[in-house]
Amino acid sequence: MLPSMARRIYRFLLVCFCASHALAADTLYQGGDSLNSSNTLVSKNGLFTLGFTILGSGESSASYLGIWYYNNTSHPFWLANRDKPVAGNSGVLALDGSGNMKLTHSGGDLVHFYSSPSSTTNLTAVLEDSGNFVLKDANSLSDHILWQSFDDPTDTFLPGMKLGINYTSGQTWSLTSWTSNLVPAPGAFTLEWERDTHELVIKRRTQTYWTSGPLTSYTGFENIVIESAPLDFSYINVSNADEDYIMFTISANQYTPQDRTIFSMWQMKYDGNIVDNFTQLEYGATSCKGNNTDAGCEKWSGPACRSSRNSNFEFRSGSFGITVPRKNDDNSSLSISDCKDICWKNCSCFGVTTIGNHTGCTFFYGNFTPDPTGRQASYDIIVQPEPTGQVPPGKRKWFLIILAPVGFVSMMGLAGLMWYLRRRRLRGISLLYHINPSREVSKGVADIGFNERYA
């Protein structure tokens, strides 16, 4: 009985060991190794995971191959098929015997990452501790990288990643936002390195939207200032005949929490803002509202009706009445930024919101009623400062409420004063009559006498 029990325990421990070993594996080997929806790769430090995850609304079954940080599957920082979701769980990442690494699904090939030009037999794909997924030839003494995810970034900038250009290969490195917080397809904003001015640039549909200002030192940009952060940042700019790029490194300092894993990454949000996941500091697009040019913002292009009135977009609670004209555009490739840009260029548009999955647009062509309590829905509305000396409609209402009783009291007072003066005049005329009973006093003399005595 004991040997039988011992065998069962041994088998149980062996199964547990094998399962944990499989879950902890960080490498795919050539010759049939594959990754599907039931397994993952995990970097040796345990911070990064490569696998399939479902993104989008609750009704969505769209599956994506991605890399995420610290079990946060809601927003992977790298996606292989961001604009080609897989239906259900049919996605497979494979490294076959011919030296091809590709993503397939039930409908066929989806993404070709690499095809070997020769009969290479010892390829490995490793999820490194930096978060980079790297394909190498193990037979190569130079450890040459054949392909890496850092060369095909999505919307996140990690330490060791580059933004810029390789002149030799023509490779460019830039970030592109999601369409919305639920849709990972390429959106409206990009983050790029401008080699001529040595600054980071956010563009909206190729138009400059925000700039970081020039790199002032290895620790900061003109419009990106990190003071007393719980990590030390160092920016590195490499500029030579072969390439020109910016990257950053991090290290712990006296403010770094002892129980916190040391890592940082910049995410380009769907609204164009840059957010650091560690410090929670934000820069960029949400400070740009139309005509303002502070904090690195560029003035939006648009008709004279916007620039001459110094208009700006604001996100405010309130409502558009049911009689206010509106128009829907359910194009799922339109982000909230696209909606705002379309509204901005139409002088009749007062505000906008998105539709499903936070994509598509609803435009409003009438007055907006604000809700001071903040309990109603919020919209992006176009506002402008009131001309000097002109009372805004809301304040004008209160002025009328205040002035109504004041005006009534003033009128009553004026009526009383007129009655009083009339009585005094009549007394003056009566007095002159009694002084000259012969009635030789003319009306004109009586008036003069009244004016002289009672004026």
XYZ file of C-alpha atoms in Angstrom:
455
model
C 0.000 0.000 0.000
C 2.769 2.412 0.865
C 4.611 1.925 -2.436
C 1.329 2.540 -4.272
C 0.698 5.717 -2.276
C 4.300 6.817 -2.855
C 3.885 6.328 -6.613
C 0.723 8.455 -6.605
C 2.437 11.242 -4.696
C 5.406 11.067 -7.039
C 3.169 11.270 -10.099
C 1.263 14.208 -8.573
C 4.479 16.089 -7.833
C 5.811 15.290 -11.305
C 2.651 16.646 -12.932
C 2.841 19.798 -10.799
C 6.509 20.243 -11.660
C 5.913 19.760 -15.369
C 2.968 22.177 -15.350
C 4.902 24.831 -13.495
C 7.882 24.295 -15.810
C 5.643 24.718 -18.867
C 4.077 27.885 -17.476
C 7.482 29.331 -16.614
C 9.037 28.576 -20.034
C 10.322 31.669 -21.847
C 11.433 30.088 -25.151
C 9.969 28.584 -28.320
C 12.262 26.144 -30.126
C 12.336 25.439 -33.842
C 10.835 22.178 -35.073
C 7.202 22.217 -34.064
C 7.117 24.289 -30.866
C 3.953 26.369 -30.751
C 1.907 28.609 -28.532
C -1.898 28.596 -28.405
C -4.689 29.944 -26.200
C -4.015 27.367 -23.473
C -0.352 28.193 -22.769
C 1.963 31.190 -22.444
C 5.614 32.218 -22.340
C 6.839 33.965 -19.178
C 10.101 35.884 -18.910
C 12.634 34.608 -16.376
C 12.048 37.535 -14.009
C 8.323 36.777 -14.092
C 7.358 40.345 -15.099
C 6.307 39.709 -18.694
C 3.943 37.243 -20.349
C 3.391 36.408 -24.027
C 0.083 34.805 -24.869
C -3.400 35.147 -26.323
C -5.962 37.400 -24.689
C -9.454 38.648 -25.519
C -9.880 42.421 -25.782
C -12.798 44.744 -26.353
C -16.309 44.922 -24.962
C -17.977 42.081 -23.067
C -19.708 40.873 -26.246
C -16.398 40.590 -28.136
C -14.606 37.305 -28.715
C -11.677 38.883 -30.563
C -8.402 37.226 -29.582
C -4.979 38.845 -29.854
C -1.410 37.652 -29.397
C 0.224 40.106 -27.048
C 2.788 40.793 -24.359
C 1.582 42.190 -21.056
C 3.206 43.364 -17.864
C 2.526 41.986 -14.396
C -0.688 40.081 -15.200
C -2.423 43.112 -16.726
C -4.121 41.469 -19.710
C -6.582 44.346 -20.238
C -4.045 46.388 -22.192
C -1.026 44.460 -23.563
C 1.850 46.787 -24.402
C 2.611 44.848 -27.609
C 0.205 43.191 -30.032
C 1.069 41.050 -33.059
C -2.317 41.334 -34.751
C -3.809 44.603 -33.471
C -5.817 45.150 -36.665
C -6.418 41.436 -37.436
C -8.197 39.887 -34.441
C -8.684 36.127 -34.309
C -12.208 34.818 -33.766
C -12.369 32.517 -30.765
C -9.378 30.462 -29.641
C -7.986 29.296 -32.974
C -4.795 31.396 -32.909
C -1.420 29.597 -32.913
C 2.124 31.026 -32.839
C 4.493 28.516 -34.429
C 8.209 28.203 -35.203
C 8.328 25.448 -37.823
C 11.136 23.237 -39.090
C 11.678 25.413 -42.187
C 12.639 28.405 -40.087
C 9.366 30.317 -40.339
C 7.791 32.054 -37.356
C 4.185 32.958 -38.018
C 0.788 33.465 -36.453
C -1.962 31.281 -37.897
C -5.627 30.676 -37.156
C -8.456 28.489 -38.443
C -8.729 30.668 -41.547
C -5.059 30.376 -42.527
C -1.900 32.446 -42.109
C -2.359 35.737 -40.277
C 1.063 37.289 -39.605
C 4.474 36.259 -40.974
C 7.143 37.443 -38.548
C 10.155 35.826 -40.190
C 11.022 33.443 -43.010
C 14.511 31.944 -43.056
C 16.354 32.399 -46.386
C 18.353 29.213 -45.770
C 17.988 25.851 -44.078
C 18.482 27.186 -40.548
C 17.845 24.472 -37.992
C 18.405 26.060 -34.600
C 16.141 29.088 -34.235
C 14.851 30.146 -30.828
C 12.266 32.781 -29.889
C 12.789 34.113 -26.360
C 10.700 36.454 -24.212
C 13.426 38.458 -22.495
C 13.364 40.170 -19.109
C 13.173 43.544 -20.863
C 9.785 42.645 -22.362
C 11.318 42.159 -25.810
C 10.367 39.031 -27.780
C 13.452 38.073 -29.789
C 14.076 35.549 -32.573
C 17.698 34.369 -32.790
C 19.827 31.794 -34.570
C 21.462 29.759 -31.817
C 24.101 28.563 -34.299
C 25.295 32.106 -34.870
C 28.349 33.062 -32.858
C 27.383 36.742 -33.033
C 24.002 36.058 -31.448
C 22.457 37.960 -34.353
C 18.838 39.082 -33.882
C 16.672 38.005 -36.825
C 13.475 39.675 -35.594
C 12.304 41.407 -32.389
C 9.083 42.924 -31.085
C 10.949 46.121 -30.116
C 11.263 46.817 -33.855
C 7.483 46.691 -34.255
C 6.114 48.649 -31.254
C 2.424 49.205 -30.630
C 1.520 52.043 -28.265
C 4.049 51.634 -25.431
C 7.627 52.866 -24.940
C 9.749 50.649 -22.674
C 13.286 51.112 -21.310
C 15.720 49.966 -23.985
C 13.247 50.552 -26.806
C 14.078 53.073 -29.550
C 12.138 55.915 -31.142
C 13.781 57.165 -34.328
C 15.226 55.799 -37.563
C 17.872 53.397 -38.843
C 19.289 54.919 -42.027
C 20.923 51.688 -43.162
C 17.884 49.415 -43.011
C 15.186 52.079 -43.333
C 13.635 50.843 -40.081
C 11.624 53.477 -38.207
C 10.480 53.260 -34.592
C 7.361 55.097 -33.430
C 4.259 54.484 -31.309
C 0.660 54.488 -32.551
C -2.283 54.818 -30.164
C -5.278 52.487 -29.994
C -8.451 53.695 -31.705
C -10.205 53.698 -28.327
C -9.613 52.187 -24.906
C -11.481 49.076 -26.134
C -10.257 48.851 -29.740
C -6.505 48.198 -30.262
C -6.517 48.915 -34.015
C -4.191 51.810 -34.993
C -5.690 55.121 -33.879
C -5.233 58.818 -34.559
C -2.031 59.580 -32.634
C 1.631 58.744 -33.111
C 4.664 59.491 -30.940
C 7.824 60.117 -32.948
C 11.390 61.318 -32.487
C 12.182 64.478 -34.451
C 15.876 64.207 -35.198
C 16.270 67.765 -36.562
C 14.908 69.538 -33.457
C 15.808 66.758 -30.975
C 12.351 66.523 -29.452
C 9.469 64.095 -29.090
C 6.471 64.913 -31.273
C 2.860 63.764 -31.010
C 1.052 63.861 -34.338
C -2.654 63.525 -35.045
C -3.181 62.048 -38.496
C 0.300 63.274 -39.563
C -0.267 66.838 -38.261
C 1.939 68.029 -35.382
C -0.215 68.185 -32.245
C 2.213 68.493 -29.318
C 5.967 68.722 -28.851
C 8.118 67.908 -25.830
C 10.474 70.774 -26.575
C 14.181 70.034 -27.096
C 16.074 67.552 -24.966
C 17.603 69.876 -22.341
C 19.822 67.255 -20.718
C 20.035 63.520 -20.222
C 17.329 63.879 -17.536
C 14.574 65.867 -19.222
C 12.819 67.746 -21.997
C 11.509 71.289 -21.957
C 7.884 70.119 -21.509
C 8.595 66.852 -19.663
C 9.922 67.548 -16.197
C 10.172 64.677 -13.726
C 11.055 65.872 -10.241
C 11.482 63.640 -7.183
C 10.001 60.671 -9.025
C 10.299 57.227 -7.417
C 12.698 56.280 -10.231
C 15.722 57.924 -11.863
C 15.251 58.509 -15.603
C 18.112 58.886 -18.062
C 17.543 59.738 -21.726
C 20.032 58.568 -24.324
C 20.202 60.115 -27.795
C 22.292 58.292 -30.383
C 22.924 60.226 -33.586
C 25.379 59.042 -36.238
C 25.584 58.090 -39.888
C 23.742 54.809 -39.285
C 20.873 55.824 -36.998
C 19.276 58.554 -34.916
C 17.089 57.607 -31.974
C 16.074 58.350 -28.371
C 15.720 55.791 -25.597
C 15.484 55.891 -21.804
C 16.805 53.873 -18.899
C 15.642 53.696 -15.285
C 17.128 52.886 -11.900
C 15.951 52.880 -8.301
C 16.523 55.880 -6.037
C 15.771 56.849 -2.432
C 12.063 57.311 -3.264
C 11.551 53.877 -4.837
C 9.187 51.737 -2.701
C 10.954 48.661 -1.395
C 8.006 46.383 -2.118
C 7.452 47.662 -5.670
C 8.861 45.998 -8.761
C 11.165 48.453 -10.492
C 9.832 49.108 -13.955
C 8.408 51.930 -16.014
C 6.774 52.266 -19.408
C 5.148 55.119 -21.297
C 1.794 54.405 -22.864
C 0.324 56.529 -25.646
C -3.390 56.682 -24.800
C -6.136 56.725 -27.422
C -6.756 60.428 -26.641
C -3.117 61.286 -27.406
C -1.891 61.606 -23.835
C 1.346 59.990 -22.646
C 1.058 58.250 -19.259
C 3.863 56.642 -17.266
C 2.504 53.477 -15.649
C 4.853 53.768 -12.646
C 4.810 57.476 -11.747
C 1.309 58.133 -13.206
C 2.672 61.380 -14.666
C 0.871 62.571 -17.819
C 1.993 64.685 -20.746
C 0.715 65.699 -24.128
C -2.564 65.834 -25.916
C -5.282 66.348 -23.305
C -3.787 69.758 -22.541
C -4.305 70.733 -26.213
C -7.876 71.941 -26.703
C -7.915 73.990 -29.897
C -6.349 77.420 -29.873
C -4.049 77.133 -26.853
C -0.318 76.946 -27.510
C 0.977 76.438 -23.961
C 2.750 73.351 -22.567
C 3.898 72.250 -26.024
C 0.498 72.381 -27.746
C 0.143 73.321 -31.410
C -2.838 75.401 -32.541
C -5.404 73.331 -34.440
C -6.066 74.125 -38.082
C -9.643 75.151 -38.765
C -11.990 77.847 -40.070
C -11.915 81.482 -38.987
C -15.003 80.959 -36.831
C -12.811 79.010 -34.396
C -9.573 80.981 -34.319
C -11.197 84.437 -34.341
C -13.324 83.547 -31.314
C -10.432 81.836 -29.541
C -12.567 78.698 -29.111
C -11.467 75.568 -27.230
C -12.848 72.096 -26.470
C -13.887 71.266 -22.900
C -15.222 67.994 -21.440
C -18.335 68.970 -19.473
C -21.388 67.423 -17.847
C -24.800 68.436 -19.165
C -27.172 67.762 -22.041
C -28.271 68.724 -25.508
C -32.053 69.130 -25.670
C -34.133 66.644 -27.672
C -34.865 69.374 -30.211
C -31.160 70.038 -30.878
C -30.216 68.728 -34.363
C -27.678 65.896 -34.365
C -25.951 63.537 -36.792
C -24.422 60.069 -36.335
C -21.391 58.597 -38.098
C -20.903 54.955 -37.055
C -17.509 54.539 -38.778
C -15.640 52.322 -36.285
C -12.249 53.683 -37.387
C -13.121 57.134 -36.026
C -11.736 57.888 -32.565
C -12.929 60.672 -30.255
C -10.048 62.770 -31.559
C -11.286 62.375 -35.141
C -14.785 63.322 -34.007
C -13.492 66.490 -32.346
C -11.474 67.416 -35.425
C -14.531 67.041 -37.698
C -16.665 69.100 -35.301
C -13.951 71.753 -34.993
C -13.944 72.298 -38.748
C -17.734 72.763 -38.912
C -18.842 76.174 -37.601
C -22.351 74.836 -36.890
C -21.106 72.070 -34.575
C -21.371 72.692 -30.824
C -20.264 69.350 -29.384
C -19.560 65.671 -29.949
C -19.451 62.232 -28.335
C -18.589 58.681 -29.446
C -21.009 55.801 -30.023
C -20.222 52.083 -29.474
C -16.847 50.796 -28.228
C -15.980 54.498 -27.884
C -15.665 54.806 -31.672
C -17.844 56.549 -34.261
C -19.323 60.001 -33.693
C -22.482 61.846 -32.756
C -22.377 65.553 -33.630
C -24.646 68.173 -32.042
C -25.702 71.398 -33.773
C -27.337 73.419 -31.007
C -26.990 74.829 -27.512
C -25.597 72.801 -24.622
C -27.125 73.033 -21.130
C -24.447 72.532 -18.442
C -25.087 70.496 -15.301
C -23.245 72.033 -12.302
C -23.857 68.873 -10.234
C -21.916 66.704 -12.700
C -24.545 63.943 -12.572
C -25.494 63.985 -16.244
C -23.522 62.556 -19.168
C -20.400 64.392 -20.297
C -19.646 65.677 -23.784
C -16.774 67.357 -25.575
C -18.180 70.813 -26.292
C -16.718 73.879 -27.969
C -16.589 76.922 -25.697
C -15.192 80.420 -26.108
C -14.486 83.257 -23.686
C -17.145 85.992 -23.510
C -16.244 89.358 -25.100
C -15.178 92.012 -22.594
C -18.198 93.739 -21.071
C -20.693 91.167 -22.289
C -22.566 89.146 -19.703
C -22.793 85.388 -20.379
C -26.377 84.041 -20.780
C -26.272 82.160 -17.476
C -25.137 85.189 -15.515
C -27.530 87.445 -17.425
C -30.408 85.383 -16.044
C -29.257 85.979 -12.475
C -28.783 89.674 -13.176
C -32.393 89.910 -14.365
C -33.619 88.087 -11.271
C -31.710 90.521 -9.062
C -32.583 93.643 -11.043
C -36.344 92.941 -11.182
C -37.098 93.747 -7.501
C -34.503 96.512 -7.500
C -36.203 98.102 -10.504
C -39.622 97.845 -8.861
C -38.409 99.551 -5.688
C -36.719 102.271 -7.736
C -39.878 102.964 -9.715
C -41.960 103.178 -6.555
C -39.443 105.557 -5.037
C -39.461 107.749 -8.151
C -43.270 107.830 -8.152
C -43.246 108.911 -4.490
C -40.719 111.657 -5.214
C -42.809 113.000 -8.117
C -45.938 113.050 -5.888
C -44.010 114.922 -3.192
C -42.671 117.545 -5.621
C -46.116 118.075 -7.119
C -47.590 118.725 -3.674
C -44.855 121.269 -2.905
C -45.502 123.051 -6.205
C -49.183 123.374 -5.522
C -48.407 124.812 -2.069
C -46.095 127.403 -3.696
C -48.759 128.562 -6.121
C -51.313 128.803 -3.299
C -48.896 130.920 -1.207
C -48.327 133.459 -4.026
C -52.064 133.730 -4.578
C -52.687 134.685 -0.990
C -49.903 137.310 -1.140
C -51.502 138.927 -4.240
C -55.268 138.470 -3.908
C -55.840 140.868 -6.867
C -54.836 137.887 -9.001
C -52.351 139.907 -11.042
C -49.872 137.093 -10.680
C -49.589 135.341 -13.984
C -48.939 131.652 -14.381
C -45.389 132.427 -15.465
C -44.726 134.534 -12.334
C -46.205 131.807 -10.169
C -43.878 129.251 -11.777
C -40.878 131.557 -11.266
C -41.806 132.086 -7.666
C -42.098 128.347 -7.137
C -38.764 127.661 -8.824
C -36.979 130.327 -6.772
C -38.320 129.124 -3.452
C -38.507 125.425 -3.839
C -36.022 124.461 -6.478
